[in-house]
Coordinates of C-alpha atoms in Angstrom, one line a residue:
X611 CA 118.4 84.8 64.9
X612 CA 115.7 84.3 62.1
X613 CA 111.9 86.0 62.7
X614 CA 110.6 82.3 62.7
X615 CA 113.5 81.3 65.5
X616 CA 112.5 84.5 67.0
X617 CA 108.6 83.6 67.3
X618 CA 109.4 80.5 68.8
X619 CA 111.4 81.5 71.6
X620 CA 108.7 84.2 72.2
X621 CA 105.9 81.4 72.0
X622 CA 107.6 79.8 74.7
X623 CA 108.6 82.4 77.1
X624 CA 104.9 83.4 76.8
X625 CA 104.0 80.1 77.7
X626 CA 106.1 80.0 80.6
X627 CA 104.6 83.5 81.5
X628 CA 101.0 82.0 81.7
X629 CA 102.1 79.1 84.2
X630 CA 103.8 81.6 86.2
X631 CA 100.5 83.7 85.9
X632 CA 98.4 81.4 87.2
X633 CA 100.7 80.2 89.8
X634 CA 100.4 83.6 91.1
X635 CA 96.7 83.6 90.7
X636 CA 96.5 80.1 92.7
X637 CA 98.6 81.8 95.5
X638 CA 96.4 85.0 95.5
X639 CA 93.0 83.0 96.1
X640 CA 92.3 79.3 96.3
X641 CA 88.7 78.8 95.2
X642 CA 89.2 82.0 92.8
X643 CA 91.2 81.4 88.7
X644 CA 93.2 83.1 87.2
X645 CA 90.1 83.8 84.9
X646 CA 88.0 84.7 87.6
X647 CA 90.7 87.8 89.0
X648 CA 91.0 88.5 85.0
X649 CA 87.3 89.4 84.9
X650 CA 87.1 91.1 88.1
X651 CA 90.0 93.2 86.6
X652 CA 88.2 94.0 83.3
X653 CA 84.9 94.7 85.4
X654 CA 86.9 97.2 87.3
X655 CA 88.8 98.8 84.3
X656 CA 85.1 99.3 82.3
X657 CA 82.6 100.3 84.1
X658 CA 78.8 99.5 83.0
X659 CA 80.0 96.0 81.3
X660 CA 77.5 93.4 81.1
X661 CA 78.4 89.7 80.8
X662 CA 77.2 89.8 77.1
X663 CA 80.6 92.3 76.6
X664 CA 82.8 90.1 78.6
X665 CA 81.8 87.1 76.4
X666 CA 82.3 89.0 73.3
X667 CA 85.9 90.9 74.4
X668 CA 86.9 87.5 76.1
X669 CA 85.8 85.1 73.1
X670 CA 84.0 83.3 75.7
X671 CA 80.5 81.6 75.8
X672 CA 77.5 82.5 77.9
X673 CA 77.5 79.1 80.2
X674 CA 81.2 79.9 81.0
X675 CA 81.0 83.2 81.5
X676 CA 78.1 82.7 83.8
X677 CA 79.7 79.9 85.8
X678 CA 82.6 82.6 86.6
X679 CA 80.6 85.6 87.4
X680 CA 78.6 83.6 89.9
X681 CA 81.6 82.3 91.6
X682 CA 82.6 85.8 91.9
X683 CA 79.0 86.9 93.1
X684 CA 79.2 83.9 95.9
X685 CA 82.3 85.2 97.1
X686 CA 81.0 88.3 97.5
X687 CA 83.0 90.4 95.4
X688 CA 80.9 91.1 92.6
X689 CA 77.2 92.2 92.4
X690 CA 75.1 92.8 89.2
X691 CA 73.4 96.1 88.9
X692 CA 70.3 97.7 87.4
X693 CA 70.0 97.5 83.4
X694 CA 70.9 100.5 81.7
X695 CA 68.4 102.5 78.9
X696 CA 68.7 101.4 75.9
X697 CA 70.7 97.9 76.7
X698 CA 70.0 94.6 77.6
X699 CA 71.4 93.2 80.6
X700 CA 72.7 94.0 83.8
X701 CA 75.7 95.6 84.0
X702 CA 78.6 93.6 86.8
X703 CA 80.5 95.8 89.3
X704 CA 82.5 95.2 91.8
X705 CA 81.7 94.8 95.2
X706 CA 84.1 96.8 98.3
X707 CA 85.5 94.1 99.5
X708 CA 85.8 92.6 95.5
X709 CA 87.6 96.2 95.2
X710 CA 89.8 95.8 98.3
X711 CA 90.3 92.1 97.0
X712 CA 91.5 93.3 93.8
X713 CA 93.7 96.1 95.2
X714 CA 95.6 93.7 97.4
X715 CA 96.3 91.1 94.7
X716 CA 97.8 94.1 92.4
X717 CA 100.2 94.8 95.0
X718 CA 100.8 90.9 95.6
X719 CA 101.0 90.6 91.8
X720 CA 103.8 93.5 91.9
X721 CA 105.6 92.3 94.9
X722 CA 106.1 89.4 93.2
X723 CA 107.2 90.8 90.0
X724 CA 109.4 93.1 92.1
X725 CA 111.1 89.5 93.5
X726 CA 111.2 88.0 89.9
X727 CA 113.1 91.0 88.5
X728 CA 115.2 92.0 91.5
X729 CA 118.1 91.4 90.1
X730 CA 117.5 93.2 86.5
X731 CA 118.5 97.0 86.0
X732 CA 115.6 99.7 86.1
X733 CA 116.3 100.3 82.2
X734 CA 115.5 96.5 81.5
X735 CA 112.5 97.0 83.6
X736 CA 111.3 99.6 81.5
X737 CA 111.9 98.3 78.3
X738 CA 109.9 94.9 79.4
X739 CA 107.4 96.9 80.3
X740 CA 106.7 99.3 77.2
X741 CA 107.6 96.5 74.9
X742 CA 104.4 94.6 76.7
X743 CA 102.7 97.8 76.4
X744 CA 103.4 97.8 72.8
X745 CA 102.5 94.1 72.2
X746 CA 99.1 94.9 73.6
X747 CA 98.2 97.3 71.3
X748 CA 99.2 95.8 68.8
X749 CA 96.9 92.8 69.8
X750 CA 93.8 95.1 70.8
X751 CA 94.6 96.0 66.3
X752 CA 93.7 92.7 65.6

């Protein structure tokens, strides 16, 4: 198979791979996106982010942003803190229940990954995984 063959089957499983993430998202949460548990996800992985940092790591702008992060502040599971020295801004974190919320769509997220893939050996598993791994590094390069 050619690098150029190559790119386009990956273009396209990739694609498929979005639909199928946000079919899961849909599933997870009606009035929450797939955008919206991808924030709460990066709020919870960096603690002290403030929306500027989200629109500059997401590529996103501030009305957008803001439209999501009050979504997730009406549904109670995020709440904007106190400004830190030095910074402008209030920094986002999670709410408990936007952590318990978060923690039980992981596991509905794996449970159905664990369904998808039931029928692939732990090696192939593995190697899907650390070849993700890899292709996010390689994107966080960029």
């Amino acid at each position: 198979m050619t690098r150029e063959a190559a790119l386009e089957d990956l273009y396209k499983g990739l694609a498929t791979m979005g639909r199928r993430s946000r079919g899961v998202g849909d599933d997870l949460h009606p009035r929450l996106s797939l955008v919206a548990y991808t924030l709460l996800t990066e709020i919870y992985l960096t603690p002290g982010v403030r929306a500027a940092d989200l629109c500059t790591h997401f590529g996103l702008d501030k009305s957008t942003l803001s439209r999501q992060l009050e979504q997730l502040i009406s549904a109670g599971l995020l709440r904007r803190e106190g400004e830190r020295p030095g910074r402008r801004g209030n920094t986002l974190a999670l709410t408990p229940a936007g952590e318990q919320h978060l923690a039980t769509a992981a596991q509905a997220i794996r449970s159905r990954l664990a369904e998808w893939l039931s029928d692939w050996k732990d090696q192939d598993i593995a190697t899907f995984a650390e070849l993700v791994a890899r292709f996010n590094v390689s994107r966080n390069q960029t």
